[in-house]
Coordinates of C-alpha atoms and ligand atoms in Angstrom, one line a residue:
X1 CA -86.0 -44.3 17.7
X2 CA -83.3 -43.5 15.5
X3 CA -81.7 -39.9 16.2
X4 CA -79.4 -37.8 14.0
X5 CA -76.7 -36.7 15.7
X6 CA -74.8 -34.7 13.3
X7 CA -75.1 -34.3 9.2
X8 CA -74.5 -38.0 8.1
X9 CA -74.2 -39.4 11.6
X10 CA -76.8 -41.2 13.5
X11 CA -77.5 -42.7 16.5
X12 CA -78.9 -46.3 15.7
X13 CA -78.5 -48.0 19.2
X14 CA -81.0 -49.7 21.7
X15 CA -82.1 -48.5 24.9
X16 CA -82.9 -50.9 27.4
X17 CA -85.0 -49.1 30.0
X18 CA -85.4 -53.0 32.1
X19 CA -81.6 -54.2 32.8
X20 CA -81.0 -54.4 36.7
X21 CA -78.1 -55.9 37.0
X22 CA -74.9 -56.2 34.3
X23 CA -71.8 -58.3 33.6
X24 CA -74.3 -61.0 35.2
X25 CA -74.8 -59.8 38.1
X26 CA -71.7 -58.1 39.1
X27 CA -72.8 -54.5 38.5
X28 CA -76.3 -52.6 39.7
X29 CA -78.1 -50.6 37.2
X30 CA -81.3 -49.6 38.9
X31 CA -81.6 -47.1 35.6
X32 CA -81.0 -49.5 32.7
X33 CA -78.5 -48.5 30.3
X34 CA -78.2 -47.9 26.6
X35 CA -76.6 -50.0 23.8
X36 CA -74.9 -46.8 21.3
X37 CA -74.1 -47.7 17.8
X38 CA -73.6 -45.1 14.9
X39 CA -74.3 -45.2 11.8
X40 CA -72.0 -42.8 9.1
X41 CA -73.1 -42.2 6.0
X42 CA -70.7 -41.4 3.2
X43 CA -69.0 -42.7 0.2
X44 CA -68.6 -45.7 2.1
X45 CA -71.1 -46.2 5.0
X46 CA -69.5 -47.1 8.3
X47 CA -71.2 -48.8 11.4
X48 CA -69.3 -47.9 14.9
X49 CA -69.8 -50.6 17.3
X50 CA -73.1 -52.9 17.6
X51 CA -75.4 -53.8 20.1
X52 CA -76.2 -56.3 23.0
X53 CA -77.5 -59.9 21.2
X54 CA -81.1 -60.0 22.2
X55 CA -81.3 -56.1 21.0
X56 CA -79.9 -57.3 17.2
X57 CA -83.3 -57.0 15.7
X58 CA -83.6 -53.4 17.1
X59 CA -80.2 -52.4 16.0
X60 CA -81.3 -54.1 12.2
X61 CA -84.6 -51.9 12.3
X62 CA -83.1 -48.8 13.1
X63 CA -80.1 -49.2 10.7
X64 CA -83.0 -49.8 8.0
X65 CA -84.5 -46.7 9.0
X66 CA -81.4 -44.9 7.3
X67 CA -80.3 -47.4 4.4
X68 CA -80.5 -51.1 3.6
X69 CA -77.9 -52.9 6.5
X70 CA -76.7 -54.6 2.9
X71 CA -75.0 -51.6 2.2
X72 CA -72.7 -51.4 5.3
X73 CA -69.3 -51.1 3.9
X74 CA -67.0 -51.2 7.6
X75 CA -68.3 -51.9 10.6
X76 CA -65.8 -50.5 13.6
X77 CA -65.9 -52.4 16.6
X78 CA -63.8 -49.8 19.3
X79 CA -64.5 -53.0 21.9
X80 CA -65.4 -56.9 21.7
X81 CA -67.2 -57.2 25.1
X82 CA -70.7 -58.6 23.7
X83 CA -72.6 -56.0 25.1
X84 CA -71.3 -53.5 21.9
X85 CA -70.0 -56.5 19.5
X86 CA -72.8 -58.6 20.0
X87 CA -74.9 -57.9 17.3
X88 CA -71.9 -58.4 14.8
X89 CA -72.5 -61.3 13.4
X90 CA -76.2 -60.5 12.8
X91 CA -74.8 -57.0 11.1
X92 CA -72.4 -59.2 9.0
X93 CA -75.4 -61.7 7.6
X94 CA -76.6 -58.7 6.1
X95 CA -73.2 -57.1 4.7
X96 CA -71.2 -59.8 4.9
X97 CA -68.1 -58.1 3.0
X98 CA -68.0 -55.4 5.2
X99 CA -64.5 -54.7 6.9
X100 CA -64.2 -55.1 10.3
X101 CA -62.4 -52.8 12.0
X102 CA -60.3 -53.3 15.4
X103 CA -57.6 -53.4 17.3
X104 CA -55.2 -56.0 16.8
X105 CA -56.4 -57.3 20.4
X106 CA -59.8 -57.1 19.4
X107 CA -59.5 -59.4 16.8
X108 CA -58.6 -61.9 18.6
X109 CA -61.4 -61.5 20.7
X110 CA -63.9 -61.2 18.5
X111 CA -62.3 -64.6 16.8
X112 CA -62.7 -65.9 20.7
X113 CA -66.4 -64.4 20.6
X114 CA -67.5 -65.4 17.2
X115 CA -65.2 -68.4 15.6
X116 CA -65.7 -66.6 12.0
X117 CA -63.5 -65.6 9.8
X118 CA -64.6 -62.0 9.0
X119 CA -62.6 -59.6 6.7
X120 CA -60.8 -58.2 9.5
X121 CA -58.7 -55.0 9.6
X122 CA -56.4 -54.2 12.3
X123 CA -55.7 -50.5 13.0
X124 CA -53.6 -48.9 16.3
X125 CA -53.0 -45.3 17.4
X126 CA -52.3 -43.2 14.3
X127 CA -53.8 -45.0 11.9
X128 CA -56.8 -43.4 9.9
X129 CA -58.9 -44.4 7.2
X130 CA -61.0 -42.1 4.5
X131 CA -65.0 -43.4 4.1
X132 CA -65.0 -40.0 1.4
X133 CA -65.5 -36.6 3.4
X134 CA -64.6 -38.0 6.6
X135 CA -61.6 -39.6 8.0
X136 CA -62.1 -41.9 10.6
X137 CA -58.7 -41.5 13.3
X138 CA -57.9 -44.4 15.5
X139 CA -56.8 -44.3 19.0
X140 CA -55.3 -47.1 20.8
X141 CA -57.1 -47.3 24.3
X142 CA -55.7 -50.4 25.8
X143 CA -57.6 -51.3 29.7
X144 CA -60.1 -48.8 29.4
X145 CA -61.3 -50.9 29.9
X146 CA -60.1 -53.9 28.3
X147 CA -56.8 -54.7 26.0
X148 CA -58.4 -54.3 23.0
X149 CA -60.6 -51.4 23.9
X150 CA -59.8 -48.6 21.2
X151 CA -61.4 -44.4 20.3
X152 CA -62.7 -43.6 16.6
X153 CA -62.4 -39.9 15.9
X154 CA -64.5 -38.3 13.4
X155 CA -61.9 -35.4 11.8
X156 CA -64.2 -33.4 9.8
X157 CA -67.4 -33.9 12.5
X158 CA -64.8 -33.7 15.6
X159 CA -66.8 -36.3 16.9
X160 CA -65.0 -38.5 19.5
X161 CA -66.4 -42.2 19.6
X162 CA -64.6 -43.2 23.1
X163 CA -66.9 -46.8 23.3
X164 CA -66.7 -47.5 27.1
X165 CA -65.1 -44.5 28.2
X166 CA -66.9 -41.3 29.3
X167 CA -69.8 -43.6 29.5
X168 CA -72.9 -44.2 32.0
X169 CA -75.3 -47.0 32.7
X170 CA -79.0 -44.7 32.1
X171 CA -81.5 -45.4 30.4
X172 CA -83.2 -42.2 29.0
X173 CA -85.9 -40.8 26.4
X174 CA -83.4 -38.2 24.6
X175 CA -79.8 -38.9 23.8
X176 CA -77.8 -36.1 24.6
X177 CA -76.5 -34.8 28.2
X178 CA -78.2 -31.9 28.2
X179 CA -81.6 -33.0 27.8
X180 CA -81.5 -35.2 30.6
X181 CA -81.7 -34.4 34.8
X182 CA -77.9 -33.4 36.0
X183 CA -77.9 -35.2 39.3
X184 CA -78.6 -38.5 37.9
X185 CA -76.7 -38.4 35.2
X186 CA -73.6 -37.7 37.2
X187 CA -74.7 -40.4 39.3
X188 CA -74.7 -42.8 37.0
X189 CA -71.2 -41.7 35.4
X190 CA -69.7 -41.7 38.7
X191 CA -70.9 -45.3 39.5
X192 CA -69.8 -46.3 36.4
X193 CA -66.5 -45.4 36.9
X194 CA -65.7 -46.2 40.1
X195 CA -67.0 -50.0 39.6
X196 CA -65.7 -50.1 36.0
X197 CA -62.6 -47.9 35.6
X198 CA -60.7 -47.4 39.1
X199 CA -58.5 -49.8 38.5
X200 CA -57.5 -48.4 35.1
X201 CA -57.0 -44.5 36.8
X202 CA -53.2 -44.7 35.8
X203 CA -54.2 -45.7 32.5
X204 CA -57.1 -43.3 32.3
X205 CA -55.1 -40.1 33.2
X206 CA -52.0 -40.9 30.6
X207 CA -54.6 -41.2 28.0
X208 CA -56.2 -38.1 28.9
X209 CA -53.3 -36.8 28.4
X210 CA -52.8 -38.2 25.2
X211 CA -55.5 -37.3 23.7
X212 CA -55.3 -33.6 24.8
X213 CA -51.5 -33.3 23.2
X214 CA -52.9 -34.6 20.0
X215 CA -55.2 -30.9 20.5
X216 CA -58.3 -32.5 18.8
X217 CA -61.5 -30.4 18.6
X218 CA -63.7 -32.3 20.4
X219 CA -67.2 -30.9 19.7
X220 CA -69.1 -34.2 21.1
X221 CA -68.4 -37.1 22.9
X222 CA -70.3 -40.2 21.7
X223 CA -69.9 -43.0 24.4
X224 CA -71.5 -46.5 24.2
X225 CA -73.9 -46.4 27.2
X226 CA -75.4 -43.1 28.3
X227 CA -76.3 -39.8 26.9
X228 CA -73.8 -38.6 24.3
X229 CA -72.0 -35.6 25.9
X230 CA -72.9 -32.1 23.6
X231 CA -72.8 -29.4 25.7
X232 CA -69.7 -28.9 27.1
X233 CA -68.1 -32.1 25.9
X234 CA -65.3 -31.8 27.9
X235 CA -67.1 -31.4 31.0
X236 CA -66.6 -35.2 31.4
X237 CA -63.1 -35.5 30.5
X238 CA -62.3 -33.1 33.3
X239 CA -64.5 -34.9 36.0
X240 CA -62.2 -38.2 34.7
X241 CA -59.3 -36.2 35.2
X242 CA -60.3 -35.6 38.9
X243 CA -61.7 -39.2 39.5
X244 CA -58.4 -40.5 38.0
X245 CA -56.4 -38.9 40.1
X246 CA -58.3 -40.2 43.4
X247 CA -58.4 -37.6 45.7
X248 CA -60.5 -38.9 48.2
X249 CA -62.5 -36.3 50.6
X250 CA -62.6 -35.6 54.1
X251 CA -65.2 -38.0 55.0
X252 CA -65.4 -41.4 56.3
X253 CA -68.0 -44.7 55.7
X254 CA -68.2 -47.5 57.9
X255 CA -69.1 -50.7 56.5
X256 CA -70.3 -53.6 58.4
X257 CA -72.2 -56.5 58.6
X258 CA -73.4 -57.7 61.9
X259 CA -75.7 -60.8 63.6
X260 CA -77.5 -59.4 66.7
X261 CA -76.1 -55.5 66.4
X262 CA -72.9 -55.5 68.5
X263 CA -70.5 -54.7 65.6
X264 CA -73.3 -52.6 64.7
X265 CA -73.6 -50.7 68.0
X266 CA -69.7 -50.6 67.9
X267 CA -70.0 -48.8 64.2
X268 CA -72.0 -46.1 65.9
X269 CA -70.2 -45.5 68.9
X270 CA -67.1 -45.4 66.1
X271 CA -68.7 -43.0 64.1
X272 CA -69.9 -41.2 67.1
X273 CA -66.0 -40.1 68.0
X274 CA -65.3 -39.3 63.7
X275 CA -67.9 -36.7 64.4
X276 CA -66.2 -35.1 67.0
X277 CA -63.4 -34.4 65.2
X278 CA -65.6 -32.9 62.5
X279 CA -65.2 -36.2 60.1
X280 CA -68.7 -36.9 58.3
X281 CA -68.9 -40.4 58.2
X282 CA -71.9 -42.7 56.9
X283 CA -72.7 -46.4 58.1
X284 CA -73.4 -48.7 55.7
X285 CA -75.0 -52.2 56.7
X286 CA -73.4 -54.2 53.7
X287 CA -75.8 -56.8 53.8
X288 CA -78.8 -55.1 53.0
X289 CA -77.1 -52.6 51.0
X290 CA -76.3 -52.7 47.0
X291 CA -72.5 -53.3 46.8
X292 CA -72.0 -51.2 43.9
X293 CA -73.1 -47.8 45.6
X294 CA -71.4 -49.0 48.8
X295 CA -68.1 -48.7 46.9
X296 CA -68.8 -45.2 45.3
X297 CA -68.9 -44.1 49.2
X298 CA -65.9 -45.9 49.3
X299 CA -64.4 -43.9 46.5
X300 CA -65.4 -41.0 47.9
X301 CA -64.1 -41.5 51.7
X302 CA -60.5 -41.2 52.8
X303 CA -61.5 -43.4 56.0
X304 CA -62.8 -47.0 55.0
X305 CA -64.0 -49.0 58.4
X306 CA -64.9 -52.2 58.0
X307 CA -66.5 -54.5 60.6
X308 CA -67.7 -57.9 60.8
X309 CA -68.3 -59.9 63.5
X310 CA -66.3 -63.6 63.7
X311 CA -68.4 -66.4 62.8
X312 CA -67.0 -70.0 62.4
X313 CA -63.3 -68.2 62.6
X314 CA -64.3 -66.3 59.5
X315 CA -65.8 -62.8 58.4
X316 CA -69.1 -62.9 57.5
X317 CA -69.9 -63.6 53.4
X318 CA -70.9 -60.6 52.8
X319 CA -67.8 -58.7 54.3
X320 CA -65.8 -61.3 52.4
X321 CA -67.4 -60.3 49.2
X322 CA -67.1 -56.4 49.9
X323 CA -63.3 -56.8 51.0
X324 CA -62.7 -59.0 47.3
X325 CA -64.2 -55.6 45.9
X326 CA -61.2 -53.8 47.5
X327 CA -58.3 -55.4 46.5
X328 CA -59.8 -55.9 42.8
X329 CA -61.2 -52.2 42.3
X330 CA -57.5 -51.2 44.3
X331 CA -58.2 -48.2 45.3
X332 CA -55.7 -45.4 46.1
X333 CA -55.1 -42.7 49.2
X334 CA -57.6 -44.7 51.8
X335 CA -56.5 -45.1 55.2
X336 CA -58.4 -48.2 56.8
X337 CA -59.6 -50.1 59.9
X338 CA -61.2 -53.3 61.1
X339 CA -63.6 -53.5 64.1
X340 CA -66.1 -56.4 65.2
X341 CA -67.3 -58.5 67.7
X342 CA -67.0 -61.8 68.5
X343 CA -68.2 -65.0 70.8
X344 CA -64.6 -66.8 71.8
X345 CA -62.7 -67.0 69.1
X346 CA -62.2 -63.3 67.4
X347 CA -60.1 -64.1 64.3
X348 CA -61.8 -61.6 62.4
X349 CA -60.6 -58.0 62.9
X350 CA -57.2 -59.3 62.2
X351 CA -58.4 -61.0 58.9
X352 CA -60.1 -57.8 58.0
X353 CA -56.7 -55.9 58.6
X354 CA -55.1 -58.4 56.5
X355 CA -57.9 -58.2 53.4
X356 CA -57.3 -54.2 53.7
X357 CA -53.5 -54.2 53.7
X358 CA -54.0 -56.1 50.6
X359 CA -56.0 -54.0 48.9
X360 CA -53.5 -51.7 49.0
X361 CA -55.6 -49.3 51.8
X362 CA -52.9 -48.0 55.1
X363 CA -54.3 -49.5 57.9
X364 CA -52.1 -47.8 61.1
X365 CA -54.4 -49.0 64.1
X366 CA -54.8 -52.5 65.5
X367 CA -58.4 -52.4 64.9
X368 CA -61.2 -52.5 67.4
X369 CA -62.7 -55.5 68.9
X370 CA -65.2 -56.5 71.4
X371 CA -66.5 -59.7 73.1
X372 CA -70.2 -60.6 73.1
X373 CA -72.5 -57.4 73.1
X374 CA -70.1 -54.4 74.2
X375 CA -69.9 -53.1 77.4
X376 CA -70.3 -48.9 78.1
X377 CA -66.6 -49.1 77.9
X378 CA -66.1 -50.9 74.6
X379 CA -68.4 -48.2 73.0
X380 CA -66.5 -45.8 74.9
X381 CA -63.0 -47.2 73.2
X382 CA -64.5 -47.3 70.0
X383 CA -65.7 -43.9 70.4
X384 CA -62.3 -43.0 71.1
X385 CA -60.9 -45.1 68.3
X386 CA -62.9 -43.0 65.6
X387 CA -62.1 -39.9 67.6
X388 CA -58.8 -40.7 66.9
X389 CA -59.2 -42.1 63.7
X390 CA -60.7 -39.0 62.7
X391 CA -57.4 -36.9 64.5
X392 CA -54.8 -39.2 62.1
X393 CA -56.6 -38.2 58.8
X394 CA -56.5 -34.7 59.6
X395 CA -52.9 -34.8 60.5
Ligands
FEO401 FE1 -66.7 -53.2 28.2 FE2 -69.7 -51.7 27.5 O1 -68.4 -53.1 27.5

């Protein structure tokens, strides 16, 4: 259902309540997402971003709610992943004149994307163009998330169009953050941008900078996926401030896999001695957890354990595939530890070490390791190892 969002501006997105799992199936998104697209009505009509493919014919219908797509006169693609410029070309059979847009990067991409040779226009920070009473601002955003990812600012509406940024994977009936349930949303923008954006938090602070010198009146915040943020728009750019900065709290999560629950048991006892020194902690079995809130526990925790037992000389897959998560999401201020079991050969505490270092995470202990099932005094010297674990990070 189409929505106005301000006089002359309308929502004209998709919402798609069924998508579990995106980028493939690198991401979870046990609450679907949304697909936002505006539509700006003025002397000349402008389009900001599109949709996903298979929601084109959605995207065409609710465009044709508001005018005839024919009469699309610039269609602004802020991003060329094909989950916002997907529905270009379909926009384009209907308007095919229409000026596209971008960043210089994102005209290459699109070229990459599409193969067609659209009327292009490239724009960078600074550059603004009049559609009649409104001027649309652009804002070079390069790796948030992508090269070419760019902001559109509405100057008479104050209405910032961020794509990617600011955004959450939630599928909801209403389209703005106050009609919709607090906890969850936050959830969503959290998981968002710790499995989208922590890699980018240098990036992500220097632009929130940025932007704030420029001392725009920001009076909403109009992402691509989510609820657009009215009520306090700046509620988000704060909490991106703070996620940026990665501050991790005082709490610790244990990750493991395990075969017959010996590096499980060892977990325990670890977490066992965090507790006593007043360290909450959480255990996490990897392999029957999602992966994508596992690492928002990670992004939360100042003390990442992570223990696998050896099998065939290696870790086990799915530790393999959680530590590959570290070193590519690089997360900052984590202190780290491997611990694990192990038949005869034992090679995997010290690979775990290894995968941590590497992902940038301190790792100051040896790590724990035990042989076979552990004995009352291997849970006793892992109890001690979180004990102290747990003393180190309160140092
Ligand atoms: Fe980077 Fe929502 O696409």
């Amino acid at each position: 259902m189409v929505e106005q969002i301000a006089e002359d501006v309308y929502w004209v997105g998709a919402v798609d309540w069924d998508l579990r799992s995106f980028h493939g199936h690198e991401l979870s998104t046990p609450r679907g997402s949304t697909y936002n697209a505006y539509l700006i009505l003025d002397e000349k009509n402008v389009l900001v971003d599109t949709v996903w493919g298979p929601f084109k014919e959605k995207l065409i219908e609710n465009i044709s709610e508001v005018i005839d797509p024919s009469e699309i006169d610039i269609v602004v693609a802020n991003h060329a992943e094909t989950d916002h410029s997907g529905a270009l070309a379909e926009v384009l059979r209907y308007s095919p004149d229409a000026t596209v847009i971008c960043s210089r990067m994102g005209e290459k991409n699109i070229r990459g994307h599409f193969h067609s040779d659209w009327n292009f226009r490239t724009v960078s920070t600074g550059d603004s163009v009049g559609i009649g009473g409104e001027t649309l601002h652009f804002i070079g955003a390069p790796m948030l998330h992508w090269p070419d990812s760019m902001f559109t600012y509405l100057g008479e509406k104050k209405i910032l169009m961020p794509n990617d940024a600011f955004g959450q994977h939630y599928a909801t009936s209403f389209r703005f953050n106050d009609q919709v349930d607090q906890t969850e949303l936050y959830q969503e923008a959290l998981k968002y941008y710790v499995n989208i954006l922590t890699p980018f938090s240098s990036q992500v602070s220097g632009k929130i900078d940025e932007v704030l010198e420029l001392g725009l009146p920001v009076e909403m915040i109009a992402p691509s996926h989510g609820v657009i943020w009215r009520r306090e728009p700046l509620q988000i750019v704060e909490k991106y401030r703070d996620w940026a900065a990665q501050q991790p709290e005082e709490r610790a999560v244990l990750l493991y896999d395990t075969m017959w629950g010996a590096t499980r048991r060892m977990a325990e006892a670890i977490g066992d001695g965090l507790a006593e020194n007043e360290i909450s902690f959480k255990l996490i079995d990897i392999a029957v957890s999602d992966l994508n809130d596992a690492l928002v526990e990670v992004f939360k925790s100042g003390i990442i354990g992570v223990g696998s037992p050896t099998a065939n000389g290696e870790v086990l897959p799915t530790v393999s595939s959680l530590l590959t998560s570290l070193k590519a999401l690089k997360f900052k201020n984590k202190r780290g530890f491997a611990f694990g079991s192990y038949g005869w050969s034992g090679e995997g505490v010290g690979k775990i070490n290894q995968e941590l270092q590497d992902a940038g995470i301190e790792v100051g202990v040896e790590g724990l390791s035990c042989k076979w099932q552990p004995t009352p005094e291997d849970l006793e010297q892992c109890r001690a190892g979180g004990k102290e674990f747990g003393r180190i990070f309160k140092a």
